[in-house]
C-alpha cells in the first residue's frame, strides 16, 4: 500500500482564510467552579456554538469552496449520521451547489429535518445492513456528483483543524488537549494545529467505550474495523478510522482514551447546569475523559473541544432525567 500524501498545517492556514467571515470564530469558555475543582486552568472551545451546531461546518465549507465550476454545477453527495450532512447542506446552500445526503434511517430526527431545512436532498439507508459507500459510488457514477466523505478527505481534515488553530491563537500553548474522536477528521486536523502551535502539548482523542476502534487501531498500528457500536454518542458511531486520519493520528496523537455513556450524561449535565451550554453526547467525549484523569491535570493548562450541540431536546431531557 502506498503512503497517502498527508495535508499539513499550511493547508489548515489556507482553510482558515476560506472560512474567514463565513464560519464563526467560536468562543472559548471557562468555569471558575471547574478550575477550582480540578486545580487546573481549563479552556473549552465551544464548537457547539458553530454554525449549524458543530465543527463540521468548517471542513464541509472548506471542501466545497475548492470545487471547480463543473463540480459546482453537478453537485455534491455525502453520507453521514447527521452533523456532516447538515454541514454539507448548509455549505452547499451558501455556495449554490446542489447537495444529496445519504443518511441512516435511525439518524436523530432533528438532524434529518435540519438537513432538509438547509435544502439538502436526503436518501435513507439501513446502517446495520446496507453499504452507504456503495450507494454513494452509484450516485457519483450516475450523476457526476463529487463525494465529500465525513472525515477521510484532506480538505475536510484541514477545515476541522481551524478550530484548534483558533483555540491556540486565543489562549496560547497548552499542556494537554482533549478532542472527541469518530472517524478522526476533527482529531487529525486538531493534531496538525497542535504540532504547529503548541508542539509539546499532550493530545488525546476520546471515543465511546462501546466503539474503541480508534484505540485498538492506535495500539495495533493498523486500522481496526468494528461493527457499528451502540452508544448515545451518535456522532462517533464510526466503524473505522480513515487512511489519512489514521496516518496523522498515529504520527501526532499521544493516546486514545474512552468514555462511557454514563460519563457523557454526567458531562452534559455539568455543561447545562454550570455553563448554560447544550452539548450533544458526542460533544462531551473530551470533557468526560479529562474529568476521569483530573488528578494528572492538576496545575496544568488544559484545552477541551466541545464538538457539537445538536441533540433533540426531548432526548436531551430524557438523558438528563436519568
Ligand atoms: C462528527 C463528530 C465528531 C467526530 O468527528 P470525526 O471527524 O468523525 O472524528 C465528534 N463530535 C461531533 C459533534 C460530531 O458531529
Coordinates of C-alpha atoms and ligand atoms in Angstrom, one line a residue:
X1 CA 0.0 0.0 0.0
X2 CA 1.4 3.5 -0.9
X3 CA 1.5 6.1 1.8
X4 CA -1.1 8.8 1.1
X5 CA 0.2 12.4 0.9
X6 CA -0.9 14.0 4.1
X7 CA -2.2 17.5 4.5
X8 CA -0.1 19.9 6.6
X9 CA -0.6 22.9 8.8
X10 CA -0.1 25.2 5.8
X11 CA -3.3 23.7 4.4
X12 CA -5.0 24.5 7.8
X13 CA -4.0 28.1 7.4
X14 CA -5.3 28.2 3.8
X15 CA -8.6 26.7 5.1
X16 CA -8.8 29.4 7.8
X17 CA -8.6 32.0 5.1
X18 CA -11.5 30.4 3.1
X19 CA -13.6 30.2 6.3
X20 CA -13.0 33.9 7.3
X21 CA -16.3 35.8 7.6
X22 CA -18.3 32.6 6.9
X23 CA -17.6 30.3 9.9
X24 CA -18.0 31.6 13.4
X25 CA -14.8 32.2 15.4
X26 CA -16.4 30.3 18.3
X27 CA -15.9 31.4 21.9
X28 CA -13.5 29.8 24.4
X29 CA -15.3 29.4 27.7
X30 CA -14.0 28.8 31.2
X31 CA -15.6 27.8 34.6
X32 CA -14.2 29.0 37.9
X33 CA -16.0 26.1 39.6
X34 CA -14.3 23.6 37.4
X35 CA -10.9 25.2 37.7
X36 CA -11.2 25.1 41.5
X37 CA -12.4 21.5 41.4
X38 CA -9.6 20.3 39.3
X39 CA -6.9 22.8 40.4
X40 CA -6.3 23.4 36.7
X41 CA -6.9 26.0 34.1
X42 CA -9.5 24.6 31.6
X43 CA -10.4 26.1 28.3
X44 CA -13.5 24.9 26.4
X45 CA -13.5 25.5 22.6
X46 CA -17.3 25.8 22.0
X47 CA -18.0 24.3 18.6
X48 CA -21.5 23.6 19.8
X49 CA -21.9 27.3 19.0
X50 CA -20.5 26.9 15.5
X51 CA -22.9 27.5 12.5
X52 CA -25.3 24.5 12.3
X53 CA -24.2 23.5 15.7
X54 CA -20.9 21.6 15.2
X55 CA -17.3 22.0 14.0
X56 CA -18.3 20.0 10.8
X57 CA -19.3 23.3 9.1
X58 CA -15.5 24.1 8.9
X59 CA -14.5 21.0 6.9
X60 CA -17.5 20.9 4.7
X61 CA -17.3 24.6 3.7
X62 CA -13.6 24.3 3.1
X63 CA -14.0 21.3 0.8
X64 CA -16.9 22.8 -1.2
X65 CA -15.1 26.1 -1.6
X66 CA -12.4 24.3 -3.6
X67 CA -14.9 22.8 -6.2
X68 CA -14.3 23.7 -9.9
X69 CA -17.2 25.3 -11.8
X70 CA -18.0 21.8 -13.3
X71 CA -18.1 20.2 -9.8
X72 CA -20.3 23.0 -8.5
X73 CA -22.8 22.6 -11.3
X74 CA -23.1 18.8 -10.9
X75 CA -23.4 18.9 -7.1
X76 CA -22.1 17.2 -4.0
X77 CA -23.1 13.9 -2.4
X78 CA -22.1 12.6 1.1
X79 CA -23.1 10.0 3.7
X80 CA -23.4 11.0 7.3
X81 CA -25.0 10.2 10.6
X82 CA -26.0 13.8 10.9
X83 CA -23.8 16.7 11.6
X84 CA -21.7 16.3 8.4
X85 CA -24.9 16.1 6.4
X86 CA -26.1 19.4 7.8
X87 CA -22.7 20.9 7.3
X88 CA -22.6 19.9 3.6
X89 CA -26.3 21.0 3.1
X90 CA -25.6 24.5 4.6
X91 CA -22.3 25.0 2.8
X92 CA -23.8 23.9 -0.5
X93 CA -26.7 26.3 0.0
X94 CA -24.3 29.2 0.7
X95 CA -22.2 28.3 -2.4
X96 CA -25.3 27.5 -4.5
X97 CA -24.3 23.8 -5.1
X98 CA -27.0 21.0 -5.2
X99 CA -26.5 18.5 -2.3
X100 CA -27.6 14.9 -1.9
X101 CA -27.2 13.3 1.6
X102 CA -27.2 9.5 2.3
X103 CA -28.4 9.2 5.9
X104 CA -29.1 6.2 8.2
X105 CA -32.8 5.6 8.8
X106 CA -32.3 5.9 12.6
X107 CA -30.5 9.3 12.5
X108 CA -31.9 11.7 15.0
X109 CA -35.0 13.5 13.7
X110 CA -33.5 17.0 14.4
X111 CA -30.5 16.2 12.2
X112 CA -32.6 14.9 9.3
X113 CA -35.0 17.8 9.5
X114 CA -32.3 20.3 9.7
X115 CA -30.5 18.8 6.7
X116 CA -33.7 19.1 4.6
X117 CA -34.3 22.5 6.0
X118 CA -30.9 23.6 4.6
X119 CA -32.1 22.4 1.2
X120 CA -30.3 19.1 1.1
X121 CA -31.9 16.1 -0.6
X122 CA -32.0 13.2 1.9
X123 CA -31.7 9.5 0.9
X124 CA -32.2 7.0 3.7
X125 CA -30.4 3.6 4.2
X126 CA -30.2 0.9 6.9
X127 CA -26.9 1.3 8.7
X128 CA -26.9 -2.2 10.0
X129 CA -27.3 -3.9 6.6
X130 CA -26.6 -1.6 3.7
X131 CA -23.3 -0.2 2.4
X132 CA -23.6 3.6 2.3
X133 CA -20.3 3.9 0.4
X134 CA -21.7 1.7 -2.4
X135 CA -24.8 3.8 -2.6
X136 CA -22.6 6.9 -2.8
X137 CA -20.4 5.4 -5.5
X138 CA -23.5 4.6 -7.6
X139 CA -24.7 8.2 -7.4
X140 CA -21.3 9.6 -8.3
X141 CA -21.2 7.4 -11.4
X142 CA -24.8 8.1 -12.5
X143 CA -24.9 11.9 -11.9
X144 CA -21.3 13.1 -11.8
X145 CA -21.6 14.3 -8.2
X146 CA -18.4 14.8 -6.2
X147 CA -18.3 12.8 -3.0
X148 CA -17.2 14.6 0.1
X149 CA -16.9 12.0 2.9
X150 CA -17.3 12.9 6.6
X151 CA -13.7 12.6 7.6
X152 CA -11.2 10.9 5.3
X153 CA -10.5 13.9 2.9
X154 CA -7.7 16.4 3.1
X155 CA -9.9 19.5 2.8
X156 CA -12.3 18.2 5.5
X157 CA -9.4 17.4 7.8
X158 CA -7.7 20.8 7.4
X159 CA -11.0 22.6 7.7
X160 CA -11.6 20.9 11.1
X161 CA -8.1 21.8 12.1
X162 CA -9.1 25.5 12.1
X163 CA -10.9 25.1 15.4
X164 CA -7.8 24.2 17.4
X165 CA -5.8 26.8 15.5
X166 CA -8.2 29.5 16.8
X167 CA -8.0 28.0 20.3
X168 CA -4.2 28.1 20.5
X169 CA -4.2 31.6 18.9
X170 CA -6.6 32.8 21.6
X171 CA -5.2 31.1 24.8
X172 CA -1.6 30.2 23.9
X173 CA 0.2 26.9 24.4
X174 CA -1.5 24.2 26.4
X175 CA -0.2 21.2 28.4
X176 CA -3.0 18.9 27.3
X177 CA -5.8 19.0 24.7
X178 CA -8.8 16.6 24.6
X179 CA -10.8 16.1 21.4
X180 CA -13.7 13.8 20.5
X181 CA -12.9 11.0 18.0
X182 CA -15.2 9.4 15.5
X183 CA -13.6 8.8 12.1
X184 CA -10.8 11.2 13.0
X185 CA -11.3 14.3 10.9
X186 CA -11.5 16.5 13.9
X187 CA -8.6 14.8 15.8
X188 CA -6.3 14.7 12.8
X189 CA -6.9 18.4 11.9
X190 CA -6.5 19.3 15.6
X191 CA -3.2 17.4 15.5
X192 CA -1.9 19.4 12.6
X193 CA -2.6 22.7 14.5
X194 CA -1.4 21.3 17.8
X195 CA 2.0 20.2 16.5
X196 CA 2.5 23.6 14.8
X197 CA 1.3 25.9 17.6
X198 CA 1.9 24.0 20.8
X199 CA 4.3 21.2 19.9
X200 CA 4.7 19.9 23.4
X201 CA 1.0 19.7 24.2
X202 CA -0.2 16.2 25.0
X203 CA -3.0 15.5 22.5
X204 CA -5.8 12.9 23.4
X205 CA -8.5 11.6 21.2
X206 CA -11.6 10.3 23.0
X207 CA -14.0 7.6 21.7
X208 CA -17.1 6.0 23.2
X209 CA -16.1 2.9 25.2
X210 CA -18.6 0.8 23.2
X211 CA -16.7 1.6 20.0
X212 CA -13.0 1.9 20.6
X213 CA -11.8 1.0 17.1
X214 CA -9.5 4.1 17.1
X215 CA -7.9 3.0 20.4
X216 CA -7.4 -0.5 19.0
X217 CA -6.0 0.8 15.7
X218 CA -3.6 3.2 17.5
X219 CA -2.3 0.4 19.8
X220 CA -2.0 -2.2 17.0
X221 CA -0.5 0.2 14.4
X222 CA -3.2 -0.7 11.8
X223 CA -6.8 0.3 11.0
X224 CA -9.2 -2.0 13.0
X225 CA -12.8 -2.3 11.8
X226 CA -15.6 -2.9 14.3
X227 CA -19.4 -3.4 13.9
X228 CA -21.4 -0.1 14.4
X229 CA -21.2 0.5 18.1
X230 CA -24.4 1.1 20.2
X231 CA -23.8 4.3 22.2
X232 CA -25.6 7.6 22.8
X233 CA -22.6 9.3 21.1
X234 CA -24.2 9.1 17.7
X235 CA -21.5 11.4 16.1
X236 CA -18.8 8.8 16.9
X237 CA -20.5 5.6 15.8
X238 CA -17.9 5.0 13.2
X239 CA -16.6 1.5 12.3
X240 CA -13.1 2.5 11.4
X241 CA -10.6 5.4 11.0
X242 CA -9.7 6.6 7.5
X243 CA -6.4 6.2 5.8
X244 CA -5.4 9.8 6.1
X245 CA -6.9 10.4 9.5
X246 CA -5.2 7.2 10.9
X247 CA -1.8 8.2 9.5
X248 CA -1.9 11.7 11.1
X249 CA -3.3 10.3 14.4
X250 CA -0.6 7.7 14.6
X251 CA 2.1 10.2 14.0
X252 CA 0.9 13.2 16.1
X253 CA -1.5 12.0 18.9
X254 CA -0.3 10.9 22.3
X255 CA -3.1 8.4 23.2
X256 CA -6.7 7.4 22.5
X257 CA -9.0 7.3 25.6
X258 CA -12.6 6.2 26.0
X259 CA -15.7 7.4 27.9
X260 CA -18.9 5.5 28.9
X261 CA -22.4 6.7 28.1
X262 CA -23.0 7.4 31.8
X263 CA -19.9 9.6 31.9
X264 CA -21.2 11.5 28.9
X265 CA -24.5 12.2 30.6
X266 CA -22.8 13.5 33.7
X267 CA -20.8 15.9 31.5
X268 CA -23.9 17.0 29.6
X269 CA -25.5 17.8 33.0
X270 CA -22.5 19.8 34.1
X271 CA -22.5 21.8 30.9
X272 CA -26.2 22.6 31.1
X273 CA -26.2 23.3 34.8
X274 CA -23.0 25.1 35.3
X275 CA -22.1 26.6 31.9
X276 CA -25.5 27.0 30.4
X277 CA -24.4 25.1 27.4
X278 CA -26.3 22.4 25.4
X279 CA -23.7 19.9 24.3
X280 CA -24.6 16.7 22.5
X281 CA -23.4 13.4 23.9
X282 CA -20.6 13.1 21.3
X283 CA -19.5 16.6 22.1
X284 CA -18.8 15.7 25.7
X285 CA -16.3 12.9 24.9
X286 CA -13.2 15.1 25.5
X287 CA -14.6 16.5 28.7
X288 CA -15.5 13.1 30.0
X289 CA -12.0 11.7 29.6
X290 CA -10.4 14.8 31.0
X291 CA -12.7 14.6 34.1
X292 CA -11.6 11.0 34.6
X293 CA -7.9 12.0 34.8
X294 CA -8.3 15.3 36.6
X295 CA -5.6 14.3 39.2
X296 CA -3.0 14.2 36.5
X297 CA -4.2 17.5 35.2
X298 CA -3.6 19.4 38.5
X299 CA -1.7 22.7 37.8
X300 CA -1.9 22.3 34.1
X301 CA -3.4 24.3 31.2
X302 CA -6.0 22.1 29.6
X303 CA -8.0 22.5 26.4
X304 CA -11.2 20.6 25.7
X305 CA -13.0 20.7 22.4
X306 CA -16.8 20.7 22.8
X307 CA -17.5 19.5 19.3
X308 CA -21.3 20.0 18.8
X309 CA -24.6 20.7 20.4
X310 CA -27.2 19.1 18.1
X311 CA -29.5 16.9 20.2
X312 CA -33.3 16.5 20.1
X313 CA -34.5 18.4 23.2
X314 CA -36.8 15.6 24.3
X315 CA -33.9 13.2 24.0
X316 CA -31.7 15.6 25.9
X317 CA -34.3 15.8 28.7
X318 CA -34.7 12.0 28.9
X319 CA -30.9 11.5 29.2
X320 CA -30.6 14.2 32.0
X321 CA -33.7 12.9 33.7
X322 CA -32.0 9.6 34.5
Ligands
LIG1 C1 -18.6 14.1 13.6 C2 -18.5 14.5 15.0 C3 -17.5 14.0 15.9 C4 -16.4 13.1 15.4 O1 -15.6 13.7 14.4 P1 -14.7 12.9 13.4 O2 -14.1 13.9 12.5 O3 -15.6 11.9 12.7 O4 -13.7 12.2 14.3 C5 -17.5 14.5 17.2 N1 -18.4 15.3 17.6 C6 -19.4 15.7 16.9 C7 -20.4 16.6 17.5 C8 -19.5 15.4 15.6 O5 -20.5 15.8 14.8

